[in-house]
Coordinates of C-alpha atoms in Angstrom, one line a residue:
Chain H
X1 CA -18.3 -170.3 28.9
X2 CA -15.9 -169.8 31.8
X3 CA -12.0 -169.9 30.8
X4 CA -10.7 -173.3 31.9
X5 CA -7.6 -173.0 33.9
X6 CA -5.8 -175.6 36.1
X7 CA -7.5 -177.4 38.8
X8 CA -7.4 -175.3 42.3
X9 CA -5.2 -177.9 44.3
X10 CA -2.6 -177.7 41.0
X11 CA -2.8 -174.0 40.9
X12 CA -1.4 -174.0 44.2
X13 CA 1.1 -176.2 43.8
X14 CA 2.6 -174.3 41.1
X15 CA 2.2 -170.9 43.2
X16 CA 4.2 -172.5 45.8
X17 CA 7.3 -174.0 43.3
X18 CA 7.0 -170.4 42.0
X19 CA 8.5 -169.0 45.1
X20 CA 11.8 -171.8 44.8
X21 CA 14.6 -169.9 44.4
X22 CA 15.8 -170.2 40.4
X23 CA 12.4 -171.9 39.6
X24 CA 10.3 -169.0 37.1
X25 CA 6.7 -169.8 36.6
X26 CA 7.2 -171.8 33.3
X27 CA 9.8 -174.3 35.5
X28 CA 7.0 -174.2 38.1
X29 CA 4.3 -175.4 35.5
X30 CA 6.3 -177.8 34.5
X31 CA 7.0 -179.3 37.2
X32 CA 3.7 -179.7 38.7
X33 CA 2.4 -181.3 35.7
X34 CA 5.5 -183.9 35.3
X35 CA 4.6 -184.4 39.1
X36 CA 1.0 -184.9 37.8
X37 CA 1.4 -187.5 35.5
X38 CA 3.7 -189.4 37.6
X39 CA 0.6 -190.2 40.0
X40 CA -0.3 -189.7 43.6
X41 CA 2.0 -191.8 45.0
X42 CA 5.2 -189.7 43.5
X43 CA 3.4 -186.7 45.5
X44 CA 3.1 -188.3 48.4
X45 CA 7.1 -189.0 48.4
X46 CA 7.4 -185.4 47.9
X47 CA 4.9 -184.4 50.4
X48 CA 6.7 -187.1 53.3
X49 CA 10.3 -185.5 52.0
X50 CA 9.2 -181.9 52.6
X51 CA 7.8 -182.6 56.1
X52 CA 10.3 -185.2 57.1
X53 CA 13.0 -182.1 56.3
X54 CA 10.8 -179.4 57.9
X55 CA 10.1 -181.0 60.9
X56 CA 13.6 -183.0 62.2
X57 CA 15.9 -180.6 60.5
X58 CA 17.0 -178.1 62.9
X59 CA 20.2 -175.7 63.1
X60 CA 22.9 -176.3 65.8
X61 CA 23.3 -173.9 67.8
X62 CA 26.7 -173.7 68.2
X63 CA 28.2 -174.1 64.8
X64 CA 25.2 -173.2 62.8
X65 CA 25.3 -176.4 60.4
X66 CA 22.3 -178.4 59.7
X67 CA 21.5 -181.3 62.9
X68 CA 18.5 -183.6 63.6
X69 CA 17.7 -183.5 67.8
X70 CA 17.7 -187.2 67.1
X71 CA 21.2 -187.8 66.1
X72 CA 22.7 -184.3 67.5
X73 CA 25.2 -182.1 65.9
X74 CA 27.3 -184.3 63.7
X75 CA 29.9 -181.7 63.6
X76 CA 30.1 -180.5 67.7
X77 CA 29.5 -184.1 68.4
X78 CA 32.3 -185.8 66.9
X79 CA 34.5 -186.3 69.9
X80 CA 37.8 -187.0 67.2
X81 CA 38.1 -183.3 65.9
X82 CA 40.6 -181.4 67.0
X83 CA 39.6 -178.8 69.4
X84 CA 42.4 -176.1 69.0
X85 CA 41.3 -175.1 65.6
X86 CA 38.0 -173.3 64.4
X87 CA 36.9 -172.5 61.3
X88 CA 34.8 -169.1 60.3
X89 CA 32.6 -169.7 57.6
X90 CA 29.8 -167.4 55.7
X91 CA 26.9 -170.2 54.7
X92 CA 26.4 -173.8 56.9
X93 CA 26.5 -175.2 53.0
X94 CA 30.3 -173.7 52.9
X95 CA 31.2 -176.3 55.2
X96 CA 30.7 -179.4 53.2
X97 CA 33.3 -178.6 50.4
X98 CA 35.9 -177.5 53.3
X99 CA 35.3 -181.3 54.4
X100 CA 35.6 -182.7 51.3
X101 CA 38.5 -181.5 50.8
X102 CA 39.8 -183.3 53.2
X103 CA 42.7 -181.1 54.6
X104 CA 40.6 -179.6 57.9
X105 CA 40.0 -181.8 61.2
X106 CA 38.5 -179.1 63.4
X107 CA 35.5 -177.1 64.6
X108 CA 33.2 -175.1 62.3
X109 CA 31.4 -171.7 63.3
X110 CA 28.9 -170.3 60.5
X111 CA 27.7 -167.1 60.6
X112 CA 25.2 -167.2 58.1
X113 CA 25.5 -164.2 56.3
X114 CA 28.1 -161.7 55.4
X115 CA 28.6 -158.1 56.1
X116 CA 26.4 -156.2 53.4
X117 CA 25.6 -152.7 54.0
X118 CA 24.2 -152.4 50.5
X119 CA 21.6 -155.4 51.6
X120 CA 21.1 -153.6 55.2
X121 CA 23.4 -156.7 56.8
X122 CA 25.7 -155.4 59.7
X123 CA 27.7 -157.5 62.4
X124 CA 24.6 -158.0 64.6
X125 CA 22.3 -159.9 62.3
X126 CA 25.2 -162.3 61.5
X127 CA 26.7 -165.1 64.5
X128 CA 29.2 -163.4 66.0
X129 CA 27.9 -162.9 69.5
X130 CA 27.9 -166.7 69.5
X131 CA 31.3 -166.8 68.0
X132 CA 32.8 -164.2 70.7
X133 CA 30.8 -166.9 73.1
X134 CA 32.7 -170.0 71.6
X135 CA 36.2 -167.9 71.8
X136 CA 35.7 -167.1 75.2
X137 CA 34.9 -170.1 76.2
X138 CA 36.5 -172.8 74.2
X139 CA 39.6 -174.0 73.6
X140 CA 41.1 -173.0 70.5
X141 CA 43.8 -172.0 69.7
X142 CA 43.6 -170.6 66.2
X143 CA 40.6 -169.1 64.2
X144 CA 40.9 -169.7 60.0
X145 CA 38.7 -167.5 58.4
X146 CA 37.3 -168.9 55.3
X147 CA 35.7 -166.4 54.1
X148 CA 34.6 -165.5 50.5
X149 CA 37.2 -163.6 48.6
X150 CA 35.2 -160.7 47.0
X151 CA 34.2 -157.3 49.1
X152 CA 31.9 -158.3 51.5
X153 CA 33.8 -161.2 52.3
X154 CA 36.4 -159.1 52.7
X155 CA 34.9 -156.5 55.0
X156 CA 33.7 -159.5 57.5
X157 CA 37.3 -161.1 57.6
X158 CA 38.9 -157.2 58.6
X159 CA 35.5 -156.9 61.0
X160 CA 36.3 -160.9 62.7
X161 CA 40.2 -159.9 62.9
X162 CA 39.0 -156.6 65.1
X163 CA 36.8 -159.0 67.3
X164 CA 39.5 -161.8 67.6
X165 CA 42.5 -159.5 68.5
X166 CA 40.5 -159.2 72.1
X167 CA 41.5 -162.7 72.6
X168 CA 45.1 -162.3 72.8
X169 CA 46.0 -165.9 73.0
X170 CA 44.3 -166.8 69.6
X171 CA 46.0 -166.3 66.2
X172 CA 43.8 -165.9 63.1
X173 CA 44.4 -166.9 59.6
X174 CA 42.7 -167.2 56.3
X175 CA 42.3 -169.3 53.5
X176 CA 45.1 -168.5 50.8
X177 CA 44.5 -166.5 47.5
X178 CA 46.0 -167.8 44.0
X179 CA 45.4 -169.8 40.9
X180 CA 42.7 -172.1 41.4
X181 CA 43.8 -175.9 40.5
X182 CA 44.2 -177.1 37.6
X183 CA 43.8 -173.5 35.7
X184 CA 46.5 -172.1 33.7
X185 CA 47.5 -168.3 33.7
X186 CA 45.6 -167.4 30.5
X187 CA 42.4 -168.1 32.3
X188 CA 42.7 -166.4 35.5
X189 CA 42.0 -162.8 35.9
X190 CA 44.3 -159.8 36.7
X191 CA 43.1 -159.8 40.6
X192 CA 43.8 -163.0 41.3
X193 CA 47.4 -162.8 39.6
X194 CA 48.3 -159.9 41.8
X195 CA 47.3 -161.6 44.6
X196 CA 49.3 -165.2 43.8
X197 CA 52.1 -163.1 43.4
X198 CA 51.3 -161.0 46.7
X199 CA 51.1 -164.0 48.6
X200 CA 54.0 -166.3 46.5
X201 CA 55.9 -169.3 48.4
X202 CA 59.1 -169.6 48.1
X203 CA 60.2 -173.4 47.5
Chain V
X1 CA 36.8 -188.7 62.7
X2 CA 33.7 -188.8 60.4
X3 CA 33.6 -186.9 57.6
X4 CA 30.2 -184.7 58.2
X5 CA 27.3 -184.3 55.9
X6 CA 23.7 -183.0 55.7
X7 CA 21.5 -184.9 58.2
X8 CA 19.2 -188.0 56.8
X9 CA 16.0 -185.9 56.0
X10 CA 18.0 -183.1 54.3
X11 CA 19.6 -185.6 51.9
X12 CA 16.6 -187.2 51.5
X13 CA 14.6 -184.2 50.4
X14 CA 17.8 -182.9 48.4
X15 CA 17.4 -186.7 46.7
X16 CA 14.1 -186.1 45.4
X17 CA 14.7 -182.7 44.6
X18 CA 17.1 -183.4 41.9
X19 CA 14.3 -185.5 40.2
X20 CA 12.5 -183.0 39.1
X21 CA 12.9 -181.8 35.7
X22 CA 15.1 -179.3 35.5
X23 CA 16.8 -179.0 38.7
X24 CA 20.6 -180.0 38.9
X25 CA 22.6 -181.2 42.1
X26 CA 23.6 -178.0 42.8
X27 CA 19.6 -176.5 42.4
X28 CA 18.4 -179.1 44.6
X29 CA 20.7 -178.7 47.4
X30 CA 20.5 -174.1 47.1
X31 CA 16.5 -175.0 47.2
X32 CA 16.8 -177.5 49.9
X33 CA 18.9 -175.1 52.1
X34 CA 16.4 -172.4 51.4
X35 CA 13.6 -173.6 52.7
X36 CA 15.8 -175.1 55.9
X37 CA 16.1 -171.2 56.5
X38 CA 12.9 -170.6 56.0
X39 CA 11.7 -172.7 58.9
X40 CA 9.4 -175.7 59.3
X41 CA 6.2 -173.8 58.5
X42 CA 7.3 -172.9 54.8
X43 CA 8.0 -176.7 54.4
X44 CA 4.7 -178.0 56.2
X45 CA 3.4 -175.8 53.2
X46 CA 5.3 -177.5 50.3
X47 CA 4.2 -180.9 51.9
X48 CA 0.3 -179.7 51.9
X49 CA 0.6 -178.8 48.7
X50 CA 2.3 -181.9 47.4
X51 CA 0.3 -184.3 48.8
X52 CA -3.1 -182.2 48.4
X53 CA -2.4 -181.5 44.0
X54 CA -1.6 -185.5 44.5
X55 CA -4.4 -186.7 46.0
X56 CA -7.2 -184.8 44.3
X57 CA -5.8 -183.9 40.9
X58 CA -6.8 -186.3 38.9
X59 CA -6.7 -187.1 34.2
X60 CA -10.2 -186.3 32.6
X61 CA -11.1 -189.6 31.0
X62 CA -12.6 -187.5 28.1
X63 CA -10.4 -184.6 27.7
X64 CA -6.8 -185.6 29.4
X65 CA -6.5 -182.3 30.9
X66 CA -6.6 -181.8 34.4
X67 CA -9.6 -182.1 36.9
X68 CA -10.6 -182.8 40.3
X69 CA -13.2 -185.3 41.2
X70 CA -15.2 -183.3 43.4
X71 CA -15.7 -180.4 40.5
X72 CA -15.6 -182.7 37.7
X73 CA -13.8 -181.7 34.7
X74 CA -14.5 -177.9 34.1
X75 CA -14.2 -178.1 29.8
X76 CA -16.4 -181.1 29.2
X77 CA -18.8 -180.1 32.2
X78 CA -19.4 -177.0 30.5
X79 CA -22.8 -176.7 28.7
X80 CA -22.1 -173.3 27.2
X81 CA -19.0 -174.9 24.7
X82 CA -19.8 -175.2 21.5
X83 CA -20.5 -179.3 21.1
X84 CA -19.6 -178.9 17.6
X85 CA -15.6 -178.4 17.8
X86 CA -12.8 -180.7 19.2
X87 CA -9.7 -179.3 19.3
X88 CA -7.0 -182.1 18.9
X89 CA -3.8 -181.3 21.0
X90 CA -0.7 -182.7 22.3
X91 CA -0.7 -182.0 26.1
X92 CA -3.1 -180.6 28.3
X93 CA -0.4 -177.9 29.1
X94 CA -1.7 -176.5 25.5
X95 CA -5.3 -176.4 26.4
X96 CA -4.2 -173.2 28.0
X97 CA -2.5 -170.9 25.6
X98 CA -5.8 -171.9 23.2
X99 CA -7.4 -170.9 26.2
X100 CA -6.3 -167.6 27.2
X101 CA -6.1 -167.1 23.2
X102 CA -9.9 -166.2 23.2
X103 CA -10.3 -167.9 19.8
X104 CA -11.7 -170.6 20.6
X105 CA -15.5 -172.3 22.5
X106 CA -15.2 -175.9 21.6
X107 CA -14.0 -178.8 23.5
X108 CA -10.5 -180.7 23.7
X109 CA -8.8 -183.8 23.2
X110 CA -5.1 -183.8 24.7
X111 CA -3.4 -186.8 23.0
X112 CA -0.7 -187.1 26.0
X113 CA 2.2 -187.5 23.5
X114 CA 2.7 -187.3 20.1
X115 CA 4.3 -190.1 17.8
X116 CA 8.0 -190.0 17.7
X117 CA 9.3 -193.4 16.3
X118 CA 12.4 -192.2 17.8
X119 CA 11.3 -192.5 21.6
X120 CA 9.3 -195.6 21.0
X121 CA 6.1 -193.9 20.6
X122 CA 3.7 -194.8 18.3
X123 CA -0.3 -194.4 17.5
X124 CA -1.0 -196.9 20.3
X125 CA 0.3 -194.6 22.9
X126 CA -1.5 -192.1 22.6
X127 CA -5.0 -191.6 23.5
X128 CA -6.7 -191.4 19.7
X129 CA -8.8 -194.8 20.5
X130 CA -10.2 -192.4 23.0
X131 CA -10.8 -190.0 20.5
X132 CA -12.4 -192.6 18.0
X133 CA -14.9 -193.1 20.2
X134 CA -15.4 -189.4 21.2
X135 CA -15.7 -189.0 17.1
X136 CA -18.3 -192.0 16.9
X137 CA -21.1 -191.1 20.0
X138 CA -20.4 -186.9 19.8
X139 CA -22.1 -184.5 17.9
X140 CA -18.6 -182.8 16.0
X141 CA -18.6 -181.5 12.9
X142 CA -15.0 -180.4 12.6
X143 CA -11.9 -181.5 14.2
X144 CA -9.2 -179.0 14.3
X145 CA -5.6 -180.2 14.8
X146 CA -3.1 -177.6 17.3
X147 CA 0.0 -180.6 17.1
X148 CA 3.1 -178.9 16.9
X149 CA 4.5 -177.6 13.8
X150 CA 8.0 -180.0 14.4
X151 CA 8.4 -183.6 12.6
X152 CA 6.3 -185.4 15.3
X153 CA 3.7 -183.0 15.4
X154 CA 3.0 -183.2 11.5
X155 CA 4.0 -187.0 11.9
X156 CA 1.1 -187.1 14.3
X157 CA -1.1 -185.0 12.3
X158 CA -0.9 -187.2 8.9
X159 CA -1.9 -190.0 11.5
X160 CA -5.1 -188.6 12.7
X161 CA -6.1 -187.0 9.5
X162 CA -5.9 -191.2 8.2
X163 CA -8.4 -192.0 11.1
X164 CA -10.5 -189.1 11.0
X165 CA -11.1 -190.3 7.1
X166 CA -13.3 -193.0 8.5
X167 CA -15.8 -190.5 9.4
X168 CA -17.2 -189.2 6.3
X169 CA -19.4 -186.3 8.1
X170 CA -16.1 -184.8 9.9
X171 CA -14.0 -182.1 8.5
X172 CA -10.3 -181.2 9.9
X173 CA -8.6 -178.6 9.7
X174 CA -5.2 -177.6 11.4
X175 CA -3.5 -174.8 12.4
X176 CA -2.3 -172.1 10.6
X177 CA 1.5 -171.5 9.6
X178 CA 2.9 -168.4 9.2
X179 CA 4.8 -165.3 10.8
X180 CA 4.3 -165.3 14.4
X181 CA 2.6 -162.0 16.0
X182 CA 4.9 -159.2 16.1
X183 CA 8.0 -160.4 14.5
X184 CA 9.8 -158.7 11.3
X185 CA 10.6 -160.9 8.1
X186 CA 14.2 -160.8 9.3
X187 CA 13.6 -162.4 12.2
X188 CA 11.6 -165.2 10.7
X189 CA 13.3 -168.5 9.6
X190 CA 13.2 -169.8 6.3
X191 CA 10.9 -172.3 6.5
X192 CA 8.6 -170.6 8.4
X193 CA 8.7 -168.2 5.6
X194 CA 8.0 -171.2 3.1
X195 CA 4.9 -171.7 4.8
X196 CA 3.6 -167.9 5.3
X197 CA 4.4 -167.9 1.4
X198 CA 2.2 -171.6 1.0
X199 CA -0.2 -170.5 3.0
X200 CA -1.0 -166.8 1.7
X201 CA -4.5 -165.4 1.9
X202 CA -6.3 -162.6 -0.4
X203 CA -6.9 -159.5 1.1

């Protein structure tokens, strides 16, 4: 008697949702069998999505966001942005809540990743060459880093600031520190009270 | 200005994403992104496997659990299980644990469901006409029951115990209840306790 165990083509399935990041092999199982007993056409969706995304999704090559060669750069192709301002970013996927927020018109520049000696990450495996490039070239007026506000963010913002103050004509900036929205001060934590009241308006 | 957002085939694979049990927006979109970074290979590869599970995984009309045409179903195509066992479970998913349990050589019958008045799911739903007729033409002598030790599962059990009545020859049997492997009294609940006490054995 041999010791039944999924069918090959299911095995593999599961061995490749395994390798999802946040998906453990119980998640993985369970998926592939929902996807099972939905039928082969529910696959096949999957299957077309996958491709579809692997093949016409490309990264632009100036900002770093996510474009289709189709349709271009939705972000360096939109003539209506204003042209003096670029924003520093750590992830393309920091962009979208930036822009839904509404309060930011200009040019984006991700340099996906941060500096993070403990993960073997220095300046040259982020996009900064290209960002020096796009300085140099460009015509911008002021550089907003918007950055992440714990250490390694922190370490890339001082690095950027050393790069940017070759361009003597650009001022930098970056995104403010304080009491997040709607949050009281018996929720927020000691660090970001010292720095709302480092960085207090007056009014 | 247009506000910018992933391109079509991102969204579109984020979209079915989220589908899948247990994956959230924000799952969807981190998984999504991950394979973007990955490269078009890594997704040519989910795709393959998709549509390959899809198109040649296919329900044992014996058994329920999983099988491929081309190798038939590998429980009920094996001649070296013992003919006179049919272990009655839930899922195909539990074929495995009995499996990998070592315990057990006969052959299976997943249900595919359970009955749960609750989520509109009663006898007819389930696959026991399948197993009437597996009870009638095979050669069993004893039906064990592995349903789940929860209200549907004994629900279900009282069920089947009713139409395997109607064949005299038959015994069934179910699970045993008890302390799980390895665990202390004080981490045992009390009605699992109730039933280690019920269903004491001489030593």
């Amino acid at each position: 008697m041999t010791r039944v165990d999924y069918p090959e083509p299911l095995k593999v399935l599961i061995s490749h949702l395994k390798q999802l990041p946040g998906i453990g092999p119980k998640s993985a199982e369970r998926i592939a069998i929902w996807l099972m007993q939905r039928g082969a056409d529910t696959s096949q969706s999957f299957s077309e999505a996958f491709q579809t995304a692997g093949d016409l999704v490309v990264e632009c090559d100036v900002c770093g966001f996510f474009s289709t060669e189709e349709h271009g750069c939705a972000i360096c192709g939109d003539s209506d942005r204003d042209c003096a301002f670029l924003c520093v970013v750590e992830q393309p996927t920091d962009i979208l809540p930036l822009e839904r927020s509404g309060a930011y018109r200009g040019h984006y520049h991700a340099l996906r990743g941060r500096i993070s000696p403990l993960d073997n990450i220095g300046p040259d495996d982020l996009r900064i060459g290209e960002l020096s490039e796009r300085l140099r070239n460009g015509s911008f007026t002021e550089v907003i880093l918007a950055l992440g506000s714990d250490v390694e963010g922190e370490a890339t913002a001082n690095y950027l600031v050393e790069v940017i103050s070759g361009f003597p004509n650009l001022s930098v900036s970056r995104l403010a520190q304080g009491l997040p929205a709607g949050g009281g001060l018996d929720s927020a934590d000691e660090l970001t009270l010292m720095r709302a009241l480092q960085g207090r308006v007056g009014i």
